[in-house]
Tab-separated table of C-alpha atoms in Angstrom:
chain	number	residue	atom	x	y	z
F	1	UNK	CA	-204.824	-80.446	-40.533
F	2	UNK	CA	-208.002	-80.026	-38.622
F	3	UNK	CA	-209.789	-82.722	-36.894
F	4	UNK	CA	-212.854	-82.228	-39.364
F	5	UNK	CA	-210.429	-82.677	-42.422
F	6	UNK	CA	-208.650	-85.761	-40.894
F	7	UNK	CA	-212.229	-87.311	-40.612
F	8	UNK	CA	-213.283	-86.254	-43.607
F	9	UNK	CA	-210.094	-87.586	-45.389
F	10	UNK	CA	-210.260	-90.755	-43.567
F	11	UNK	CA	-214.033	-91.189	-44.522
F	12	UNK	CA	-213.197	-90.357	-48.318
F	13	UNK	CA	-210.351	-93.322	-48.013
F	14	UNK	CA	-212.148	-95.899	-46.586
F	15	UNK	CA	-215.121	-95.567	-49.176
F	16	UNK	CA	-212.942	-95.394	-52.078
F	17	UNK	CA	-211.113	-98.923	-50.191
F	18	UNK	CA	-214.748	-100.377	-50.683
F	19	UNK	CA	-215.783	-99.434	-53.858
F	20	UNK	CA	-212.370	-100.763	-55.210
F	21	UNK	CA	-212.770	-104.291	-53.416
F	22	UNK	CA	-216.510	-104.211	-54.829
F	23	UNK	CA	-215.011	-103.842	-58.164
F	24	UNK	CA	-212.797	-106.115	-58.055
F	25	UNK	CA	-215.423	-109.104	-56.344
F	26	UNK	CA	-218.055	-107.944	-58.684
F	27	UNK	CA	-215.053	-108.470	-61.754
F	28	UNK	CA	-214.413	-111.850	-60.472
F	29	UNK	CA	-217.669	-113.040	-60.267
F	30	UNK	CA	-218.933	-112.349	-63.725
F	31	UNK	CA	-217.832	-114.471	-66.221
F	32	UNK	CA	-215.251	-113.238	-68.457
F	33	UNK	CA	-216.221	-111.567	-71.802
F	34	UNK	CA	-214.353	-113.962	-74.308
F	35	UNK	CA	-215.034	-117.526	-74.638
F	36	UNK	CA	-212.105	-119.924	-74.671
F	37	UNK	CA	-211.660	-122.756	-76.672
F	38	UNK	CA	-210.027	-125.828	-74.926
F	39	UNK	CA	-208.274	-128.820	-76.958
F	40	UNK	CA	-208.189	-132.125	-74.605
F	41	UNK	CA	-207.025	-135.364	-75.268
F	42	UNK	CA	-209.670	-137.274	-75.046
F	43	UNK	CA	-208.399	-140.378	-73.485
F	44	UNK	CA	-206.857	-138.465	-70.407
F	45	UNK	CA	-208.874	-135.101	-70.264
F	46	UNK	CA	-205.288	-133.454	-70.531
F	47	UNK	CA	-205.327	-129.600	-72.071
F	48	UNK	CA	-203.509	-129.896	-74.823
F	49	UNK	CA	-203.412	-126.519	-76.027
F	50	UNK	CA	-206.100	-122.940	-75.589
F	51	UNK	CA	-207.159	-120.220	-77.788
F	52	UNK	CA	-209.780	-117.096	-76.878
F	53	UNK	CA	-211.928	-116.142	-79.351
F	54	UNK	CA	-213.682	-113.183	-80.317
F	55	UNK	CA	-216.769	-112.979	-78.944
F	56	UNK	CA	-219.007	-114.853	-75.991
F	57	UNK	CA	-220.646	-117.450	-77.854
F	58	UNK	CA	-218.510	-120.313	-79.605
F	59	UNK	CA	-219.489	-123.525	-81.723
F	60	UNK	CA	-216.341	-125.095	-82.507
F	61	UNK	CA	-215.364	-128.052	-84.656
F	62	UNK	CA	-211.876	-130.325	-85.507
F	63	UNK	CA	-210.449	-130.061	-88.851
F	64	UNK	CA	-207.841	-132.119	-90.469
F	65	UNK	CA	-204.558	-131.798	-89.646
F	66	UNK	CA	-204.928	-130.810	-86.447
F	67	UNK	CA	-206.587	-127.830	-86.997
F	68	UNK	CA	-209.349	-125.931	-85.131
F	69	UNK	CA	-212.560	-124.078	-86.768
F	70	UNK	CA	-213.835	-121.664	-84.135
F	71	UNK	CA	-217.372	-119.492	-85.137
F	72	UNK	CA	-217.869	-116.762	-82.169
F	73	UNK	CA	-219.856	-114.168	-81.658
F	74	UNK	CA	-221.336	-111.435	-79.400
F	75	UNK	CA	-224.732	-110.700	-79.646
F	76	UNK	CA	-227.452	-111.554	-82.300
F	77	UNK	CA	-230.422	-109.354	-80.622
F	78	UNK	CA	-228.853	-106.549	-81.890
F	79	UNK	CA	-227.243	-107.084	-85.277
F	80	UNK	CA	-223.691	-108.235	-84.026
F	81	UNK	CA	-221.493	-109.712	-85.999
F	82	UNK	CA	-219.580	-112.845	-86.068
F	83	UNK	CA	-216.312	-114.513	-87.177
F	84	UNK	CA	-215.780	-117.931	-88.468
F	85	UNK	CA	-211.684	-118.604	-88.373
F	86	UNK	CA	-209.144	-121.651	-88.590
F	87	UNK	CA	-206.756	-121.810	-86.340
F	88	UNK	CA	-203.808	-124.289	-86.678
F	89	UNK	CA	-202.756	-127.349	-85.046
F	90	UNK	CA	-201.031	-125.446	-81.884
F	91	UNK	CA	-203.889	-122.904	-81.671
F	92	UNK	CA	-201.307	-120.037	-82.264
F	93	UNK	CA	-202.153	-118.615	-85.590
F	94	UNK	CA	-205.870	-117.906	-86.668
F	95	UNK	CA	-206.744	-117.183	-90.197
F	96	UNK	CA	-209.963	-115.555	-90.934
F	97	UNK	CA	-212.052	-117.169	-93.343
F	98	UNK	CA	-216.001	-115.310	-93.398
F	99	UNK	CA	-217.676	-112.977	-91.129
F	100	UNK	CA	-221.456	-114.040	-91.026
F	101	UNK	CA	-223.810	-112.739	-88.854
F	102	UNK	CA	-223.942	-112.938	-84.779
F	103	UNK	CA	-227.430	-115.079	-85.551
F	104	UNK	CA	-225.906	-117.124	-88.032
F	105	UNK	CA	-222.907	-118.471	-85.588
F	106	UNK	CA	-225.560	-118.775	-83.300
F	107	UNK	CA	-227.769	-121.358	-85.555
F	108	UNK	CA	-224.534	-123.249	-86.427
F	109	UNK	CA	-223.302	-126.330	-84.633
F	110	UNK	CA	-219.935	-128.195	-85.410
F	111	UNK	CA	-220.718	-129.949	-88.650
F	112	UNK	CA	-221.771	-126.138	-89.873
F	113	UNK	CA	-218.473	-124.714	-89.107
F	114	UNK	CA	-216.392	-127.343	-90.463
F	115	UNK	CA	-217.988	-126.623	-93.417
F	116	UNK	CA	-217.742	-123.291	-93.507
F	117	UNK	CA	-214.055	-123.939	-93.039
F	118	UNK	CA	-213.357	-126.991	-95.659
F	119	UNK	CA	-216.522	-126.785	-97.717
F	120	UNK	CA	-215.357	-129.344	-100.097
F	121	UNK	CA	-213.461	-131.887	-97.322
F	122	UNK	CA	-214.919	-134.733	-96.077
F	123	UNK	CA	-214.080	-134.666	-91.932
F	124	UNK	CA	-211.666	-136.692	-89.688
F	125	UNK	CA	-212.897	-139.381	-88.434
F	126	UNK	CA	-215.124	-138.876	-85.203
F	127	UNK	CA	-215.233	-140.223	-82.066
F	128	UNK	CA	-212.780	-141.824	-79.122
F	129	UNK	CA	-211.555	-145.399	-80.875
F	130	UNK	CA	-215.766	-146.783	-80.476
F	131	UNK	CA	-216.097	-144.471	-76.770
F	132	UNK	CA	-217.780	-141.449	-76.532
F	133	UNK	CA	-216.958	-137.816	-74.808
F	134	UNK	CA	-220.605	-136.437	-73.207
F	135	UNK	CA	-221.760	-133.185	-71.587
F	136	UNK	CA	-223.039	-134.337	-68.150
F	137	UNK	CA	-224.218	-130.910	-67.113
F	138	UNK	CA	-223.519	-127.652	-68.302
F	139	UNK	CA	-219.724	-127.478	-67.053
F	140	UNK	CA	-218.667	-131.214	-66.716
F	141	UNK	CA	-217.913	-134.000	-69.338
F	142	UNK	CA	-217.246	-137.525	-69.258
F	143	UNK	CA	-215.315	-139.900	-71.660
F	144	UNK	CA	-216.622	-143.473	-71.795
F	145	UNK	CA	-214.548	-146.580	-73.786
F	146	UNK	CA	-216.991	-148.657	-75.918
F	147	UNK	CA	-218.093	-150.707	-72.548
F	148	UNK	CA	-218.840	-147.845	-71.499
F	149	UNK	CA	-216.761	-147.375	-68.620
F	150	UNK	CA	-215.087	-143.866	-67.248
F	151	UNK	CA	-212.060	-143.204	-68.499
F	152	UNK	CA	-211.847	-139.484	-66.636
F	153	UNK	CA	-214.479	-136.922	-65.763
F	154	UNK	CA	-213.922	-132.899	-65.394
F	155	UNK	CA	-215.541	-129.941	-64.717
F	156	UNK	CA	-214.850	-126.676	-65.755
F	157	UNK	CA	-215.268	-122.904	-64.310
F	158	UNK	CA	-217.835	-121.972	-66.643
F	159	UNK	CA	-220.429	-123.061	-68.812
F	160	UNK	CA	-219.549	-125.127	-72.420
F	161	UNK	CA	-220.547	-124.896	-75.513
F	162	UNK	CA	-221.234	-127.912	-78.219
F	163	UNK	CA	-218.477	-129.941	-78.109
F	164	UNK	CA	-216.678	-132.224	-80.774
F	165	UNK	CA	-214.518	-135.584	-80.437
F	166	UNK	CA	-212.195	-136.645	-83.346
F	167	UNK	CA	-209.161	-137.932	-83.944
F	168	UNK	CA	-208.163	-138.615	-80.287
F	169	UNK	CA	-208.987	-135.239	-79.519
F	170	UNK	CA	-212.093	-132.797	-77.955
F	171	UNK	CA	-212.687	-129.254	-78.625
F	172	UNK	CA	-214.643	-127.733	-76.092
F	173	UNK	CA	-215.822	-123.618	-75.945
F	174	UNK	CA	-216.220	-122.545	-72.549
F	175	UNK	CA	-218.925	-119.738	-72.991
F	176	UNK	CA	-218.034	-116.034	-72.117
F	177	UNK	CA	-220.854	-113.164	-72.084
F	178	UNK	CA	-222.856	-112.995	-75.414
F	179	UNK	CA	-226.398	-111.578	-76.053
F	180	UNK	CA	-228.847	-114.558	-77.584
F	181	UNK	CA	-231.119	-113.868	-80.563
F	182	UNK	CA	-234.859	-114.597	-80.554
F	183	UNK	CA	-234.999	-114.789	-84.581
């Protein structure tokens, strides 16, 4: 091999080497398409179990049961769809139940879904035993008891949706990448 081709080789290699470690930082620093649906307990903050739903955008609400109602979608600028589904108590089987429009899910907050999901159920009851579990900023929550002191704070990776407390439980949707309506 000429010396030419040996620098021209070597040249080719190293700027294929940076275009795949710009790929990969610019993969890692956008945040991921889905959003993910997180059930805590909400007198520890503890995961108790994850699900990622179908689309960017989620509102998400607790059912009875144990069960999760999760309304996602992608874009509403645009005509996008959405998907309102129940998932069960270990977040491992999902069960379509309508598909309204991308600017419907994103109109709805978590009295809407649940009931979309159990139109004729009254809901569990809500809240943490007289405490509260509040948004702080746009990726941290707090739970309070009914004096109002901490019981546990966390932040997460990415920014959350509205979030619901019942039962001894909180759903929260960390938000993915979804196209807002104007409508």
């Amino acid at each position: 091999m000429s010396p030419r081709t040996a620098l021209l080789l070597a040249a080719l290699l190293a700027a294929i080497g940076l275009a795949a470690v710009g790929l990969v930082t610019g993969l890692r620093q956008s945040p991921p398409r889905d959003a993910r649906i997180l059930v805590l307990d909400a007198r520890t903050g503890k995961t108790l179990g994850g699900y990622d739903a179908r689309g960017g955008y989620a509102v998400t609400a607790l059912l009875r049961d144990g069960r999760v109602a999760v309304a996602a979608m992608d874009d509403c600028s645009h005509g996008g769809g959405g998907s309102i589904v129940v998932l069960d108590a270990a977040l491992t089987h999902a069960k379509l139940i309508s598909s309204p429009s991308g600017c419907a899910v994103a109109r709805m907050n978590p009295d809407d879904v649940r009931a979309a999901a159990e139109p004729r159920r009254s809901p569990p009851e809500s809240g943490l035993a007289g405490g509260a579990v509040d948004q702080l900023e746009s990726a941290q929550l707090v739970a309070r008891d009914a004096a109002g002191k901490p019981l546990w704070k966390r932040s997460f990776g990415r920014p959350l949706g509205l979030i619901d407390t019942r039962d001894g439980r909180t759903v929260v949707p960390e938000l993915g990448r979804f196209t807002p309506g104007a409508d």
